[in-house]
């Protein structure tokens, strides 16, 4: 019987976060992501991050971002909600750090 409890999921997620924090170079991160994710999953992550960066620039409409990235307008809207409203602020943190580099 598989343990699918929220506690087990939280523990597995914590282990994944710890694993990501052990990576020291872009090459190490790329190798881990290539092992961890399917090519489609990596493309989806990259697409959502591109959408987030374009939204943060505040220059284009959601439709223009959808056309530029190939992301659905639903994805653009969802990313916008996370960028703007959600408490995690992960997109914002990374975008701001990349700007300061």
PDB file of C-alpha atoms in Angstrom:
ATOM      1  CA  UNK A   1       0.000   0.000   0.000  1.00  0.00           C
ATOM      2  CA  UNK A   2       1.392   3.369  -1.052  1.00  0.00           C
ATOM      3  CA  UNK A   3       1.435   6.252   1.389  1.00  0.00           C
ATOM      4  CA  UNK A   4      -0.223   9.171  -0.395  1.00  0.00           C
ATOM      5  CA  UNK A   5      -0.920  11.215   2.699  1.00  0.00           C
ATOM      6  CA  UNK A   6      -0.349  14.975   2.698  1.00  0.00           C
ATOM      7  CA  UNK A   7       2.391  14.420   5.280  1.00  0.00           C
ATOM      8  CA  UNK A   8       4.245  11.991   2.966  1.00  0.00           C
ATOM      9  CA  UNK A   9       3.920  14.426   0.075  1.00  0.00           C
ATOM     10  CA  UNK A  10       5.251  17.269   2.242  1.00  0.00           C
ATOM     11  CA  UNK A  11       8.209  15.144   3.333  1.00  0.00           C
ATOM     12  CA  UNK A  12       8.987  14.169  -0.279  1.00  0.00           C
ATOM     13  CA  UNK A  13       8.736  17.801  -1.370  1.00  0.00           C
ATOM     14  CA  UNK A  14      11.094  18.853   1.436  1.00  0.00           C
ATOM     15  CA  UNK A  15      13.614  16.244   0.258  1.00  0.00           C
ATOM     16  CA  UNK A  16      13.369  17.557  -3.296  1.00  0.00           C
ATOM     17  CA  UNK A  17      13.997  21.110  -2.096  1.00  0.00           C
ATOM     18  CA  UNK A  18      17.040  19.916  -0.119  1.00  0.00           C
ATOM     19  CA  UNK A  19      18.316  18.080  -3.199  1.00  0.00           C
ATOM     20  CA  UNK A  20      17.959  21.195  -5.365  1.00  0.00           C
ATOM     21  CA  UNK A  21      19.877  23.231  -2.811  1.00  0.00           C
ATOM     22  CA  UNK A  22      22.866  20.863  -3.084  1.00  0.00           C
ATOM     23  CA  UNK A  23      23.423  21.774  -6.731  1.00  0.00           C
ATOM     24  CA  UNK A  24      26.251  24.234  -7.241  1.00  0.00           C
ATOM     25  CA  UNK A  25      26.471  24.980 -10.960  1.00  0.00           C
ATOM     26  CA  UNK A  26      24.190  25.479 -13.935  1.00  0.00           C
ATOM     27  CA  UNK A  27      25.549  22.241 -15.374  1.00  0.00           C
ATOM     28  CA  UNK A  28      24.634  20.316 -12.227  1.00  0.00           C
ATOM     29  CA  UNK A  29      21.157  21.834 -12.212  1.00  0.00           C
ATOM     30  CA  UNK A  30      20.659  21.003 -15.882  1.00  0.00           C
ATOM     31  CA  UNK A  31      21.779  17.386 -15.360  1.00  0.00           C
ATOM     32  CA  UNK A  32      19.427  16.958 -12.408  1.00  0.00           C
ATOM     33  CA  UNK A  33      16.490  18.536 -14.241  1.00  0.00           C
ATOM     34  CA  UNK A  34      17.164  16.357 -17.295  1.00  0.00           C
ATOM     35  CA  UNK A  35      16.997  13.278 -15.058  1.00  0.00           C
ATOM     36  CA  UNK A  36      14.043  14.471 -13.004  1.00  0.00           C
ATOM     37  CA  UNK A  37      11.752  15.869 -15.707  1.00  0.00           C
ATOM     38  CA  UNK A  38      10.491  14.817 -19.087  1.00  0.00           C
ATOM     39  CA  UNK A  39      11.338  17.089 -22.013  1.00  0.00           C
ATOM     40  CA  UNK A  40       7.690  18.243 -22.017  1.00  0.00           C
ATOM     41  CA  UNK A  41       7.839  19.136 -18.331  1.00  0.00           C
ATOM     42  CA  UNK A  42      11.032  21.143 -18.844  1.00  0.00           C
ATOM     43  CA  UNK A  43       9.458  22.978 -21.795  1.00  0.00           C
ATOM     44  CA  UNK A  44       6.406  23.777 -19.648  1.00  0.00           C
ATOM     45  CA  UNK A  45       8.618  25.126 -16.830  1.00  0.00           C
ATOM     46  CA  UNK A  46      10.619  27.233 -19.293  1.00  0.00           C
ATOM     47  CA  UNK A  47       7.434  28.514 -20.941  1.00  0.00           C
ATOM     48  CA  UNK A  48       5.873  29.544 -17.617  1.00  0.00           C
ATOM     49  CA  UNK A  49       9.068  31.297 -16.547  1.00  0.00           C
ATOM     50  CA  UNK A  50       9.243  33.180 -19.849  1.00  0.00           C
ATOM     51  CA  UNK A  51       5.608  34.216 -19.343  1.00  0.00           C
ATOM     52  CA  UNK A  52       6.461  35.425 -15.814  1.00  0.00           C
ATOM     53  CA  UNK A  53       9.398  37.479 -17.090  1.00  0.00           C
ATOM     54  CA  UNK A  54       7.282  39.088 -19.800  1.00  0.00           C
ATOM     55  CA  UNK A  55       4.491  39.825 -17.331  1.00  0.00           C
ATOM     56  CA  UNK A  56       6.994  41.419 -14.946  1.00  0.00           C
ATOM     57  CA  UNK A  57       8.122  43.771 -17.726  1.00  0.00           C
ATOM     58  CA  UNK A  58       4.513  44.993 -17.919  1.00  0.00           C
ATOM     59  CA  UNK A  59       4.863  45.852 -21.628  1.00  0.00           C
ATOM     60  CA  UNK A  60       2.574  43.332 -23.354  1.00  0.00           C
ATOM     61  CA  UNK A  61      -1.025  42.233 -23.076  1.00  0.00           C
ATOM     62  CA  UNK A  62      -1.855  38.698 -21.973  1.00  0.00           C
ATOM     63  CA  UNK A  63      -2.819  37.886 -25.576  1.00  0.00           C
ATOM     64  CA  UNK A  64       0.487  39.248 -26.904  1.00  0.00           C
ATOM     65  CA  UNK A  65       2.397  37.192 -24.321  1.00  0.00           C
ATOM     66  CA  UNK A  66       0.411  34.117 -25.326  1.00  0.00           C
ATOM     67  CA  UNK A  67       1.271  34.667 -28.985  1.00  0.00           C
ATOM     68  CA  UNK A  68       4.942  35.406 -28.252  1.00  0.00           C
ATOM     69  CA  UNK A  69       5.482  32.356 -26.024  1.00  0.00           C
ATOM     70  CA  UNK A  70       2.996  29.829 -27.369  1.00  0.00           C
ATOM     71  CA  UNK A  71       1.471  29.559 -23.896  1.00  0.00           C
ATOM     72  CA  UNK A  72      -2.285  29.457 -23.644  1.00  0.00           C
ATOM     73  CA  UNK A  73      -4.041  32.537 -22.327  1.00  0.00           C
ATOM     74  CA  UNK A  74      -5.110  30.336 -19.397  1.00  0.00           C
ATOM     75  CA  UNK A  75      -1.449  29.712 -18.573  1.00  0.00           C
ATOM     76  CA  UNK A  76      -0.639  33.416 -18.904  1.00  0.00           C
ATOM     77  CA  UNK A  77      -3.513  34.264 -16.562  1.00  0.00           C
ATOM     78  CA  UNK A  78      -2.467  31.619 -14.037  1.00  0.00           C
ATOM     79  CA  UNK A  79       1.162  32.786 -14.038  1.00  0.00           C
ATOM     80  CA  UNK A  80      -0.011  36.394 -13.675  1.00  0.00           C
ATOM     81  CA  UNK A  81      -2.084  35.432 -10.638  1.00  0.00           C
ATOM     82  CA  UNK A  82       0.910  33.731  -9.002  1.00  0.00           C
ATOM     83  CA  UNK A  83       3.195  36.624  -9.872  1.00  0.00           C
ATOM     84  CA  UNK A  84       0.759  39.203  -8.512  1.00  0.00           C
ATOM     85  CA  UNK A  85      -1.438  37.653  -5.833  1.00  0.00           C
ATOM     86  CA  UNK A  86      -0.019  34.516  -4.292  1.00  0.00           C
ATOM     87  CA  UNK A  87       1.984  34.641  -1.068  1.00  0.00           C
ATOM     88  CA  UNK A  88       4.880  32.481  -2.323  1.00  0.00           C
ATOM     89  CA  UNK A  89       6.441  35.235  -4.453  1.00  0.00           C
ATOM     90  CA  UNK A  90       8.834  32.718  -6.002  1.00  0.00           C
ATOM     91  CA  UNK A  91       8.616  34.154  -9.508  1.00  0.00           C
ATOM     92  CA  UNK A  92       9.192  37.666  -8.173  1.00  0.00           C
ATOM     93  CA  UNK A  93      12.181  36.580  -6.076  1.00  0.00           C
ATOM     94  CA  UNK A  94      13.934  34.922  -8.988  1.00  0.00           C
ATOM     95  CA  UNK A  95      13.113  37.661 -11.502  1.00  0.00           C
ATOM     96  CA  UNK A  96      14.415  40.352  -9.129  1.00  0.00           C
ATOM     97  CA  UNK A  97      17.591  38.389  -8.402  1.00  0.00           C
ATOM     98  CA  UNK A  98      18.274  37.861 -12.085  1.00  0.00           C
ATOM     99  CA  UNK A  99      17.808  41.591 -12.731  1.00  0.00           C
ATOM    100  CA  UNK A 100      20.368  42.460 -10.068  1.00  0.00           C
ATOM    101  CA  UNK A 101      23.028  40.177 -11.559  1.00  0.00           C
TER     102      UNK A 101
END
